[in-house]
Short mmCIF file of C-alpha atoms in Angstrom, two decimals:
data_model
loop_
_atom_site.label_atom_id
_atom_site.label_comp_id
_atom_site.label_asym_id
_atom_site.label_seq_id
_atom_site.Cartn_x
_atom_site.Cartn_y
_atom_site.Cartn_z
CA TYR J 54 95.41 86.12 105.93
CA ASP J 55 94.28 89.53 104.27
CA CYS J 56 96.69 91.65 106.10
CA ARG J 57 96.61 94.91 104.33
CA ASN J 58 99.15 97.03 105.85
CA LEU J 59 101.78 94.37 106.13
CA THR J 60 104.40 95.59 103.92
CA SER J 61 107.30 92.99 105.27
CA ILE J 62 107.45 90.10 107.22
CA THR J 63 110.16 87.85 108.58
CA ILE J 64 110.21 83.88 108.84
CA PRO J 65 112.63 83.37 111.64
CA ASP J 66 115.22 80.25 112.50
CA GLY J 67 113.40 77.35 113.25
CA VAL J 68 109.95 77.71 111.65
CA THR J 69 109.67 74.40 109.06
CA SER J 70 106.65 75.20 107.34
CA ILE J 71 104.16 78.14 106.07
CA SER J 72 100.71 77.00 106.21
CA ASN J 73 98.24 77.09 103.25
CA SER J 74 96.49 80.52 102.65
CA THR J 75 98.90 82.40 105.80
CA PHE J 76 99.87 85.37 103.69
CA LEU J 77 96.70 85.08 101.06
CA TYR J 78 95.44 88.78 100.46
CA CYS J 79 98.45 90.33 102.11
CA SER J 80 98.07 93.01 99.08
CA ASN J 81 100.73 95.74 100.23
CA LEU J 82 103.37 92.74 101.34
CA LYS J 83 106.51 93.52 99.46
CA ARG J 84 109.19 91.68 101.27
CA ILE J 85 109.36 88.37 102.87
CA THR J 86 112.74 87.01 104.59
CA ILE J 87 112.68 83.45 104.84
CA SER J 88 114.52 81.15 107.08
CA ASN J 89 116.47 78.31 105.58
CA SER J 90 114.97 76.05 108.06
CA ILE J 91 111.72 76.02 106.03
CA THR J 92 110.83 73.00 104.14
CA ASN J 93 107.40 73.43 103.15
CA ILE J 94 105.33 76.34 101.87
CA GLY J 95 101.57 75.44 101.40
CA SER J 96 99.20 75.83 98.76
CA SER J 97 98.20 79.56 98.23
CA ALA J 98 100.17 80.99 101.05
CA PHE J 99 101.35 84.10 99.17
CA THR J 100 98.40 84.53 96.53
CA TYR J 101 97.30 87.85 95.66
CA CYS J 102 100.68 89.52 97.30
CA LYS J 103 100.43 91.64 94.37
CA ASN J 104 103.07 94.08 95.41
CA LEU J 105 105.80 91.26 96.30
CA THR J 106 109.06 92.70 95.19
CA THR J 107 111.70 90.51 97.29
CA ILE J 108 112.21 87.36 99.03
CA ASP J 109 115.07 87.27 101.02
CA PHE J 110 116.07 83.63 101.66
CA ASN J 111 118.81 82.76 103.83
CA GLY J 112 119.89 79.58 102.34
CA THR J 113 121.48 78.53 98.96
CA MET J 114 119.60 78.48 95.38
CA SER J 115 119.34 74.87 96.01
CA GLU J 116 118.40 74.77 99.15
CA TRP J 117 115.10 77.18 97.95
CA LYS J 118 114.18 74.66 94.73
CA ALA J 119 114.32 71.80 97.34
CA ILE J 120 111.47 73.39 99.62
CA THR J 121 108.08 71.62 99.14
CA LYS J 122 105.65 74.13 97.59
CA GLY J 123 102.27 74.02 97.23
CA SER J 124 99.94 74.22 94.29
CA GLY J 125 99.55 78.49 93.60
CA TRP J 126 102.04 79.30 96.60
CA ASN J 127 102.47 82.12 94.56
CA SER J 128 99.58 82.65 92.44
CA VAL J 129 98.67 86.54 91.79
CA THR J 130 102.35 87.84 93.09
CA GLY J 131 104.51 90.87 92.19
CA ASP J 132 107.20 89.92 90.14
CA TYR J 133 109.77 89.02 92.74
CA THR J 134 113.24 88.17 92.86
CA VAL J 135 114.62 85.55 95.43
CA TYR J 136 117.74 86.47 97.00
CA CYS J 137 119.74 83.43 98.22
CA THR J 138 123.20 83.64 99.82
CA ASP J 139 124.78 82.26 96.76
CA GLY J 140 122.75 84.09 93.66
CA LYS J 141 119.23 85.45 92.60
CA LEU J 142 116.49 83.54 91.08
CA ASP J 143 113.38 84.87 89.08
CA LYS J 144 109.57 84.14 90.06
CA ASN J 145 110.01 80.72 88.11
CA ASP J 146 113.28 79.38 89.86
CA ASN J 147 115.79 80.69 86.95
CA GLU J 148 118.79 82.17 88.03
CA ILE J 149 119.16 85.71 87.23
CA THR J 150 122.58 86.48 86.40
CA ASP J 151 123.78 90.25 85.84
#
């Protein structure tokens, strides 16, 4: 919460949930690596991460979409891309094709 010097974070294998407001106001956070063991991202988990550009997800696009995401989990974030093992998604979970 409010970690202004944090620019990158890796959520390790075995973690299944990112709690509500965990990275709220981490305004310099640019890159997140998330294990495919994550099944839940809490409300406001990444709210106000305005510089977020990259989420590296170590799973498929279907697995990413199946994660339960709380309300406003990604409010007021940068225009990030989710990189999955089988493709890319935009902030709205739409597939990006090159």
